[in-house]
CSV table of C-alpha atoms in Angstrom, one decimal:
chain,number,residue,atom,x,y,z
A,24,UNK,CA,-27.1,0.0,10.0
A,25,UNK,CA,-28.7,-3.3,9.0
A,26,UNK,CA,-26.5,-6.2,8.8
A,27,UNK,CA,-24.1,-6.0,5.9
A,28,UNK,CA,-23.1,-8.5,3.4
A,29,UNK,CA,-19.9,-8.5,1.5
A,30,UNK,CA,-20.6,-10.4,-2.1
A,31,UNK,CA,-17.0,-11.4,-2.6
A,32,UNK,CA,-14.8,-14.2,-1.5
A,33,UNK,CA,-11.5,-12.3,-1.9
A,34,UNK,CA,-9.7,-12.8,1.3
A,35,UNK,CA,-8.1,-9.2,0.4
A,36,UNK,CA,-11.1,-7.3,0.7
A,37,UNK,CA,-12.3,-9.3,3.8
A,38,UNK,CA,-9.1,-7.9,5.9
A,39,UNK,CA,-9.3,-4.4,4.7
A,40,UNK,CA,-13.4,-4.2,5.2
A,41,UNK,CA,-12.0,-5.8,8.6
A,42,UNK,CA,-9.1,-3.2,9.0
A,43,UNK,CA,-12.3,-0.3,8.8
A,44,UNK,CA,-13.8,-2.3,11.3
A,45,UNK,CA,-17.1,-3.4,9.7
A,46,UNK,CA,-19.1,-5.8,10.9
A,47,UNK,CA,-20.4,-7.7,8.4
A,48,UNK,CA,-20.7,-11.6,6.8
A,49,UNK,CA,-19.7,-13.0,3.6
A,50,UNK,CA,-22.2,-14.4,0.9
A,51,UNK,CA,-21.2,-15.0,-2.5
A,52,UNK,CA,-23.5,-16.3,-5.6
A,53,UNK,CA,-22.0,-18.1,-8.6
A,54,UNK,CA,-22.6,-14.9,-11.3
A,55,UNK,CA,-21.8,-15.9,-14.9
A,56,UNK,CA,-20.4,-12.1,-15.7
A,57,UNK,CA,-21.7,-10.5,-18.5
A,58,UNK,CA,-18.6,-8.6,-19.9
A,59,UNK,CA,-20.0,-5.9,-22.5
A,60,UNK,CA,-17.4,-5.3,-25.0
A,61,UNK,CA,-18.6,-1.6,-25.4
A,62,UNK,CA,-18.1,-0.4,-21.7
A,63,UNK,CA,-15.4,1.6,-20.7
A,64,UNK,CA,-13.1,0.2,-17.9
A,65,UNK,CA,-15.1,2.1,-15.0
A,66,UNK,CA,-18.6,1.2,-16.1
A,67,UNK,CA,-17.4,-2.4,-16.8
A,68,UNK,CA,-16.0,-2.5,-13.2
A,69,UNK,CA,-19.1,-1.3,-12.0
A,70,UNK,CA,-21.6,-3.7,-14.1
A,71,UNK,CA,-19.4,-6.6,-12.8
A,72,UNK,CA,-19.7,-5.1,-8.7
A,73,UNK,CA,-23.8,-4.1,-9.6
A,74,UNK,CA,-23.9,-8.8,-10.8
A,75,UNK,CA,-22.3,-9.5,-7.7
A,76,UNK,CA,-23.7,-7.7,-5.5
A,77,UNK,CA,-27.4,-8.2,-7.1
A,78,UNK,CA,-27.7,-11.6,-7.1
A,79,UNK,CA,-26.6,-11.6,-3.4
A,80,UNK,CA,-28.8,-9.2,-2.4
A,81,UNK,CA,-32.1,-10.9,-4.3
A,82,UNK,CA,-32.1,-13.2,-1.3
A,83,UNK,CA,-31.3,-10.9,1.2
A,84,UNK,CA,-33.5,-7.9,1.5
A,85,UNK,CA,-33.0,-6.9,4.4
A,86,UNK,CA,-29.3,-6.4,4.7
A,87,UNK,CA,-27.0,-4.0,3.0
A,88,UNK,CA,-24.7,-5.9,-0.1
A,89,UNK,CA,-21.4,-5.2,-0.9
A,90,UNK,CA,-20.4,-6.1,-4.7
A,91,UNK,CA,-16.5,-5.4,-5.8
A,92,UNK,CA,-14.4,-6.1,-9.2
A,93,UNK,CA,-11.3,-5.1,-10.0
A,94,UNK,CA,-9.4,-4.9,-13.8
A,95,UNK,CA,-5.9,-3.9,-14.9
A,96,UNK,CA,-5.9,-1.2,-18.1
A,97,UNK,CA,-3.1,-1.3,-20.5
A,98,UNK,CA,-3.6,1.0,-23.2
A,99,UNK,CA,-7.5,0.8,-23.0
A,100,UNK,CA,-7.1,-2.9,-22.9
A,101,UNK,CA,-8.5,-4.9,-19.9
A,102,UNK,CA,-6.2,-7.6,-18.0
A,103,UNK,CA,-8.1,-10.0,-16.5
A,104,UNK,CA,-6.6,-13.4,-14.4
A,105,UNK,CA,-4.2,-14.9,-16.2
A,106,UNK,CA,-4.2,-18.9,-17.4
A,107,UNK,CA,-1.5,-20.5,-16.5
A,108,UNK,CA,2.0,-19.2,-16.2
A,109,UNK,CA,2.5,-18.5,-20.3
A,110,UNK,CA,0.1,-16.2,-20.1
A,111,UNK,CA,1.2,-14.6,-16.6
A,112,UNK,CA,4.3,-13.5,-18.2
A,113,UNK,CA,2.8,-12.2,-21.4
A,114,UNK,CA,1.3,-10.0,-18.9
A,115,UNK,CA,3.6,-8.9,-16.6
A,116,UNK,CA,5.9,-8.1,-19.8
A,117,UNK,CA,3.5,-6.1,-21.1
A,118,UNK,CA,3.4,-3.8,-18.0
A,119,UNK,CA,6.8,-3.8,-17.8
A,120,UNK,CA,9.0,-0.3,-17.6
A,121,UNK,CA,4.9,1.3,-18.2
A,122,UNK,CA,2.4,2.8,-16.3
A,123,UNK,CA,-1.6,0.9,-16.2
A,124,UNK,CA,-4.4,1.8,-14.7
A,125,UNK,CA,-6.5,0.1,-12.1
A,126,UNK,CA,-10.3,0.0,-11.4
A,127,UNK,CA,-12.2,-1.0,-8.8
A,128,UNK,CA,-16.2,-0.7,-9.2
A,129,UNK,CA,-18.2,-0.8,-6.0
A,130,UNK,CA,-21.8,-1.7,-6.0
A,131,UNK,CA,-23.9,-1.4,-2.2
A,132,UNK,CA,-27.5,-2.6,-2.6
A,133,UNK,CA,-30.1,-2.6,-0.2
A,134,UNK,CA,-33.7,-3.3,-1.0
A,135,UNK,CA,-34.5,-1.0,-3.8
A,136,UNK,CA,-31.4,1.0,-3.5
A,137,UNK,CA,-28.5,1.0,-4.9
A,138,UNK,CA,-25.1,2.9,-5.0
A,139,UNK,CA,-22.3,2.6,-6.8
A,140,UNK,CA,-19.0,4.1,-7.6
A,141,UNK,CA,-15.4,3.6,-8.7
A,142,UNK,CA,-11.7,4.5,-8.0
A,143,UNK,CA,-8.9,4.1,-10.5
A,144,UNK,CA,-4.9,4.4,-9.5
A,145,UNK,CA,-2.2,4.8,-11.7
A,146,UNK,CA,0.6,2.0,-11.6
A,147,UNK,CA,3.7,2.7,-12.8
A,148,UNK,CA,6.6,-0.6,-12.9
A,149,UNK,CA,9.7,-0.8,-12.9
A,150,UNK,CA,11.6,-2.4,-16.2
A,151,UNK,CA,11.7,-6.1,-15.3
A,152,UNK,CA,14.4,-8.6,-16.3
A,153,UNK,CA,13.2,-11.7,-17.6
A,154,UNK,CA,14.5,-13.4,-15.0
A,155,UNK,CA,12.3,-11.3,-12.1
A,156,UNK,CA,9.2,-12.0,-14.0
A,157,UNK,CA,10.3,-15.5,-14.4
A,158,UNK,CA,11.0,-15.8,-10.5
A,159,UNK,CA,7.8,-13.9,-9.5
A,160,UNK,CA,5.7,-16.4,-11.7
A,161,UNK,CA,7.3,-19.5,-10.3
A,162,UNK,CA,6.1,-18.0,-6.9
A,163,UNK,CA,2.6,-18.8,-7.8
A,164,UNK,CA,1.7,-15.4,-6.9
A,165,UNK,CA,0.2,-14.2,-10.5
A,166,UNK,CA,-2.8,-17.4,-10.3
A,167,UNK,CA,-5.8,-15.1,-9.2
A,168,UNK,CA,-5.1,-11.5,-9.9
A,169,UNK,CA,-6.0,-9.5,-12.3
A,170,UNK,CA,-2.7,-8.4,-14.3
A,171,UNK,CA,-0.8,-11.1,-12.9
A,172,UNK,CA,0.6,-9.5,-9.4
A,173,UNK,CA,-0.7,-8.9,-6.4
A,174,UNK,CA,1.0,-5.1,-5.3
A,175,UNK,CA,0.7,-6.5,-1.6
A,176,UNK,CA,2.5,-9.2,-2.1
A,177,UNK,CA,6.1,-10.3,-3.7
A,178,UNK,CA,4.7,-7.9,-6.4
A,179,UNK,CA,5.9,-4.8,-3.9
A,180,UNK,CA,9.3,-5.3,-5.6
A,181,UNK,CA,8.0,-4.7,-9.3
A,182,UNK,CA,6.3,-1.4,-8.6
A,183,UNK,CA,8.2,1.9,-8.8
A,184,UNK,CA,5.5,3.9,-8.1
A,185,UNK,CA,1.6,4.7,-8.0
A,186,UNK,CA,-0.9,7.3,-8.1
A,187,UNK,CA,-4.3,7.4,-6.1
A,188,UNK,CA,-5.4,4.8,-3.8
A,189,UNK,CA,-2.9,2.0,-2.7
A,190,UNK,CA,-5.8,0.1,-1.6
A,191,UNK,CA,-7.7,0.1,-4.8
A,192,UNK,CA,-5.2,-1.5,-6.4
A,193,UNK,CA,-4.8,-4.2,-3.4
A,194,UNK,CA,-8.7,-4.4,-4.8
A,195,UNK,CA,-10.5,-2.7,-2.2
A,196,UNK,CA,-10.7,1.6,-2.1
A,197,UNK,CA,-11.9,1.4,1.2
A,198,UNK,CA,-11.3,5.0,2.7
A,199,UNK,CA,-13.9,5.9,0.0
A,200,UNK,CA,-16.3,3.0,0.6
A,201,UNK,CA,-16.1,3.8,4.4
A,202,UNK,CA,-17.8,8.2,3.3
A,203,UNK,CA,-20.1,6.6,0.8
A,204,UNK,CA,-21.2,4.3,3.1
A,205,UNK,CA,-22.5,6.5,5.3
A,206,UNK,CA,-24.6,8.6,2.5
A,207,UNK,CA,-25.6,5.8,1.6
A,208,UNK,CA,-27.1,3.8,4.7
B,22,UNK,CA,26.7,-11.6,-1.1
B,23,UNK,CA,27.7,-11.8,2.3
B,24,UNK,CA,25.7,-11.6,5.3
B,25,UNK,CA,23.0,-9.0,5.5
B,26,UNK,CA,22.0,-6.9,8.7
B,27,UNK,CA,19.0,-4.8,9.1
B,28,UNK,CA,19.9,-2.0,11.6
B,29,UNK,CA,16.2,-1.3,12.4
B,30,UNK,CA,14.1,-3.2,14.8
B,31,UNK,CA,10.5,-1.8,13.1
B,32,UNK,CA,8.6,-4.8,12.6
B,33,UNK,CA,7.6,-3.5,8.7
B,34,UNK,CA,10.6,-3.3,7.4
B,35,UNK,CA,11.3,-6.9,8.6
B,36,UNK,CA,8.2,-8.0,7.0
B,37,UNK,CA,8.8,-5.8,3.4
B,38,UNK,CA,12.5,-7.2,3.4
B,39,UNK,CA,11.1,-11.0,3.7
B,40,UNK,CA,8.6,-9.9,1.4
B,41,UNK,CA,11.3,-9.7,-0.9
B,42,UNK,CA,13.1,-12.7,-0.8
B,43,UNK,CA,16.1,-11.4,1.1
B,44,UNK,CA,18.1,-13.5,3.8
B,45,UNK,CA,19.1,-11.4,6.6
B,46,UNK,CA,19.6,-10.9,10.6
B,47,UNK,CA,18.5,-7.5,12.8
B,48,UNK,CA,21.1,-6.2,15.0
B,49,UNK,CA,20.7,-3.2,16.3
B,50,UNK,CA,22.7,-0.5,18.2
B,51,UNK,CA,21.8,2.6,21.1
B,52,UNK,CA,22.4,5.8,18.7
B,53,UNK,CA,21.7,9.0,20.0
B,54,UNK,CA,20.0,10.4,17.5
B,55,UNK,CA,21.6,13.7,16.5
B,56,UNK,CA,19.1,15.8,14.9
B,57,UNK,CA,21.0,18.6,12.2
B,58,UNK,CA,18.0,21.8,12.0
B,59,UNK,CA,19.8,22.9,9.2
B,60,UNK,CA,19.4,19.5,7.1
B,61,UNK,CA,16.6,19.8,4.4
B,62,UNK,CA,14.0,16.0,5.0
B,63,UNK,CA,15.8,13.9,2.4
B,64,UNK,CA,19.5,14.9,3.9
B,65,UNK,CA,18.2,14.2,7.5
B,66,UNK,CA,16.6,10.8,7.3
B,67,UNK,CA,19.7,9.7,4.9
B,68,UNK,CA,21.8,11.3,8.3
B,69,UNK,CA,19.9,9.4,10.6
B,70,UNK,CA,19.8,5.8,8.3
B,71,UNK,CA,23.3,6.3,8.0
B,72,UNK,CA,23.7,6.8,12.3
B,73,UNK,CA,21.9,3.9,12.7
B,74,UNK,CA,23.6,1.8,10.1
B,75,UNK,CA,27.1,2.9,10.4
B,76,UNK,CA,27.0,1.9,14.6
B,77,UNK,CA,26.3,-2.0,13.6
B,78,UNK,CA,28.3,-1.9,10.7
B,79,UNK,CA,31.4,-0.9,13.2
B,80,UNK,CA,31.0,-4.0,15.0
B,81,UNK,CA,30.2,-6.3,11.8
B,82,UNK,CA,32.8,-5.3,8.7
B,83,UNK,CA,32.5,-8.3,6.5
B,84,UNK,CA,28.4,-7.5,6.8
B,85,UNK,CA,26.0,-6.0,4.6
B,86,UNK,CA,24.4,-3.2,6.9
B,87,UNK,CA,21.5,-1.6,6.2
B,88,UNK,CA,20.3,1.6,8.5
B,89,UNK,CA,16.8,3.5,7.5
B,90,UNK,CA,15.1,6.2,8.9
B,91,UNK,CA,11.4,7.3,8.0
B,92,UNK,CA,9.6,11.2,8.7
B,93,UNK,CA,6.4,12.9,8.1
B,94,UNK,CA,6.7,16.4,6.7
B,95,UNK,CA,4.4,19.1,6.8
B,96,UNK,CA,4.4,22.5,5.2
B,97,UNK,CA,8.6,22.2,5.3
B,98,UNK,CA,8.1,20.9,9.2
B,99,UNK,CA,9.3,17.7,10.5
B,100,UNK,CA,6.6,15.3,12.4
B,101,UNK,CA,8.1,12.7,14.6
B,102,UNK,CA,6.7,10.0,16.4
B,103,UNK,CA,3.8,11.8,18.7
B,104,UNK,CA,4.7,11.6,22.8
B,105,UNK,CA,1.3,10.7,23.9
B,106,UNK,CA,-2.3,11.4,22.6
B,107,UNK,CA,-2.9,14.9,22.7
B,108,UNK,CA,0.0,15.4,20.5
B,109,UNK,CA,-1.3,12.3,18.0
B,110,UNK,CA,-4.7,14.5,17.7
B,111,UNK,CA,-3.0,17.8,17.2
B,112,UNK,CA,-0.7,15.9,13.9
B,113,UNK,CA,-3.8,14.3,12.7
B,114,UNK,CA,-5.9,17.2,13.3
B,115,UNK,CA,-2.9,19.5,10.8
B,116,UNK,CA,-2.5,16.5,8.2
B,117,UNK,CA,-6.6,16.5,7.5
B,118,UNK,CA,-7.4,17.8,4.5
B,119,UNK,CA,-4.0,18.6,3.0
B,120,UNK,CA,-0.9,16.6,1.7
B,121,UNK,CA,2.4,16.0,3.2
B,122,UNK,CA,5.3,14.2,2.1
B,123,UNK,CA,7.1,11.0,3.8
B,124,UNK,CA,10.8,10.5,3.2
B,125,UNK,CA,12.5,7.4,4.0
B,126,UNK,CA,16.2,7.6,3.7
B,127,UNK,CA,18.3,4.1,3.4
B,128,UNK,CA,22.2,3.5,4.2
B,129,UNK,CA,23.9,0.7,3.0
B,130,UNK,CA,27.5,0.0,4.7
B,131,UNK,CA,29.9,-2.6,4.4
B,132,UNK,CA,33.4,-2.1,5.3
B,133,UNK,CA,34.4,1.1,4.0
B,134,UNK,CA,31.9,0.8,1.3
B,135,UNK,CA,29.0,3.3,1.7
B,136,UNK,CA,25.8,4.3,-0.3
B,137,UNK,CA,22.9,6.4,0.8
B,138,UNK,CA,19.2,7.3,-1.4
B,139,UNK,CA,15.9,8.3,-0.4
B,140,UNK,CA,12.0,8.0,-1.6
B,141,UNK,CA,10.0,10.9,-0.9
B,142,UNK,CA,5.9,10.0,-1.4
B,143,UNK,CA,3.3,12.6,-1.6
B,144,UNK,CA,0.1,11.4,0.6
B,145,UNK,CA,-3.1,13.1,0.7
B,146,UNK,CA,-5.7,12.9,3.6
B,147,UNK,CA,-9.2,13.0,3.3
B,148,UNK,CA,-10.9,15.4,6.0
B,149,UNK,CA,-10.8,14.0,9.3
B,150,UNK,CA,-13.9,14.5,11.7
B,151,UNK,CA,-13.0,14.9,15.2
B,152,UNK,CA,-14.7,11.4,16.1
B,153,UNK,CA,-12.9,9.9,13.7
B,154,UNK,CA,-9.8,11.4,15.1
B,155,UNK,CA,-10.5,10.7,18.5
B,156,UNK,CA,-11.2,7.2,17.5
B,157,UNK,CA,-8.0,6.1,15.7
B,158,UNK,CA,-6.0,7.6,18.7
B,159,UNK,CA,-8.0,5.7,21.2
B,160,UNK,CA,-6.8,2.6,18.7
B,161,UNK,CA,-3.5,3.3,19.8
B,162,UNK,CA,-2.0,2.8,16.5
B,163,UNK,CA,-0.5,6.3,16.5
B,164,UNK,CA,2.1,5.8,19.2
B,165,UNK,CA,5.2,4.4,17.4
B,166,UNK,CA,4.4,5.8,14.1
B,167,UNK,CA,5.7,9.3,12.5
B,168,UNK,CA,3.3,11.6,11.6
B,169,UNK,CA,0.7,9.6,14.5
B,170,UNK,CA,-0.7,7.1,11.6
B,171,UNK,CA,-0.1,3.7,10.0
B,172,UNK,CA,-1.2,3.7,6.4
B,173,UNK,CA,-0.7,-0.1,6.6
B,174,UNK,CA,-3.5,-0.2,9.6
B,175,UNK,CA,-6.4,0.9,10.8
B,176,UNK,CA,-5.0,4.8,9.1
B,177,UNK,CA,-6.1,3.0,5.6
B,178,UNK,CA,-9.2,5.0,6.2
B,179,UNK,CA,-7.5,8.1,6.6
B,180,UNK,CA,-5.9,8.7,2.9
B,181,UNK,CA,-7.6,9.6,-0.1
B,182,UNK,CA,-4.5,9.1,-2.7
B,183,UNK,CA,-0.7,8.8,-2.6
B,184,UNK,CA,1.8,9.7,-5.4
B,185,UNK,CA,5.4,7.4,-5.3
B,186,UNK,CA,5.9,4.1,-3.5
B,187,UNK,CA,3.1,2.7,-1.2
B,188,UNK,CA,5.8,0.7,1.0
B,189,UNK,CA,7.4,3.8,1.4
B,190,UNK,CA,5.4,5.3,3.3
B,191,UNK,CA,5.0,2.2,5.5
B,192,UNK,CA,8.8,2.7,6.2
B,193,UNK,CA,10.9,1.1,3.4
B,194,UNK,CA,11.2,1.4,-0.3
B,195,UNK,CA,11.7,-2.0,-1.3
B,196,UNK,CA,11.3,-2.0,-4.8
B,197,UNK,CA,13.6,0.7,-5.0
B,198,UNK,CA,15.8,-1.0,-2.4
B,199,UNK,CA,16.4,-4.2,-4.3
B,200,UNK,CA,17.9,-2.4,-7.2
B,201,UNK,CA,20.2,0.0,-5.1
B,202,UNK,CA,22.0,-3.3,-3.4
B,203,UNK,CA,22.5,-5.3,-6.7
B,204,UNK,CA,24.7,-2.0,-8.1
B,205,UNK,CA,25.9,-2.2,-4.4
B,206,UNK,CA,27.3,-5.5,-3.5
């Protein structure tokens, strides 16, 4: 394989493409994401993976580009970050006692070819107090993920249970991105 | 709450129980391990969290003690921790493809107070090739592990999807955990 670019500064997804034991570099492009209102979670996650991953890869033709976004669903209704704590526990009291969905869009482009796929898990949480939510969001934790937790984190102790790929949800399904890798290289 | 012990000198439940915010000191005792064939998974690793827990807690009565025990299972079969590599490749070799369960079972003591529960966690592997096989063993992540793999480490690749608690499977069910000691202390 060529040399391999990963198109995302998430310090997550660096230790897990690490874990698989990839060889690669990290390159990231300021994208102004286009969000299309009329795309379903998996082809939004996807769109927002194919802008990463694209406008790496236009200066780097050679080498194989690795684009990732992850959302949080909530009844059809995409989580993003939060801003600022107000809004993290909005959030987090939304998912609470419920089950979400998360997404994770993949995009690999090299040259003229491109690849891309998705995973979703199901997220179930436990019912939270007010004061656990309130004590998670003071630890800062919430800032830059995408429904306000981070499952790998403090998070572990809001989540009764999930269904799929644990790493997906961490925002990286990389058992799957290590056999579509291979078809795709 | 008084003083908390963790009976267990894995390294991941350490990490899961700072995770979580709790205060706490590992003591650990020489139990022979007394394996009951006629216990069903969840009754065996609750037997073997509470041998483990109830050996500290005889030495430390005013402590919190908590004992936990972690097994693969296979078809209704127990998998322990493999004795050397052959025996890693022959468990990975019967978990490809398929789905097992993992049971942790926890044991709280203190005094006379007891209280036992377990999480079982569906996980399902992806097909292993023999090279891949042969190279996670040669990793040597398999050796201390039940069931020869780490879902935490380099066995990330391994799994296609779980169904129950991720942290679990690592070895503790901390979510779950942190409710069963508030209705216990």
């Amino acid at each position: 394989m060529n040399n391999l670019i990963l198109a995302s500064a998430s310090p997550r997804r660096k230790e897990l493409l690490e874990l698989a034991g990839f060889d690669f570099e990290i390159i990231t492009a300021d994208v102004d994401e286009v969000l299309d209102a009329s795309l379903t979670p998996s082809q939004l996650v996807m769109s927002l993976a194919f802008q990463k991953a694209s406008a790496v890869a236009a200066e780097h033709k050679q080498s194989t580009v690795i684009g990732a976004d992850t959302v949080v669903v909530l009844d059809g209704k995409v989580l993003g970050k939060p801003h600022g704590n107000t809004e993290a526990k909005a959030m987090l009291t939304e998912l609470s006692g419920r089950t979400h969905e998360v997404y994770t869009g993949v995009c690999l482009i090299k040259g003229d070819k491109m690849h891309q796929f998705f995973e979703c898990t199901k997220v179930s949480f436990y019912p939270l107090e007010s004061e656990l939510i309130d004590s998670y969001v003071a630890s800062g934790e919430c800032n830059d993920k995408a429904g306000a937790y981070g499952i790998q984190g403090k998070g572990c102790v809001l989540v009764k249970g999930i269904e799929g790929d644990y790493f997906n949800v961490v925002g990286f399904p990389v058992a799957r991105f290590c056999r579509e890798i291979k078809a795709f290289a």
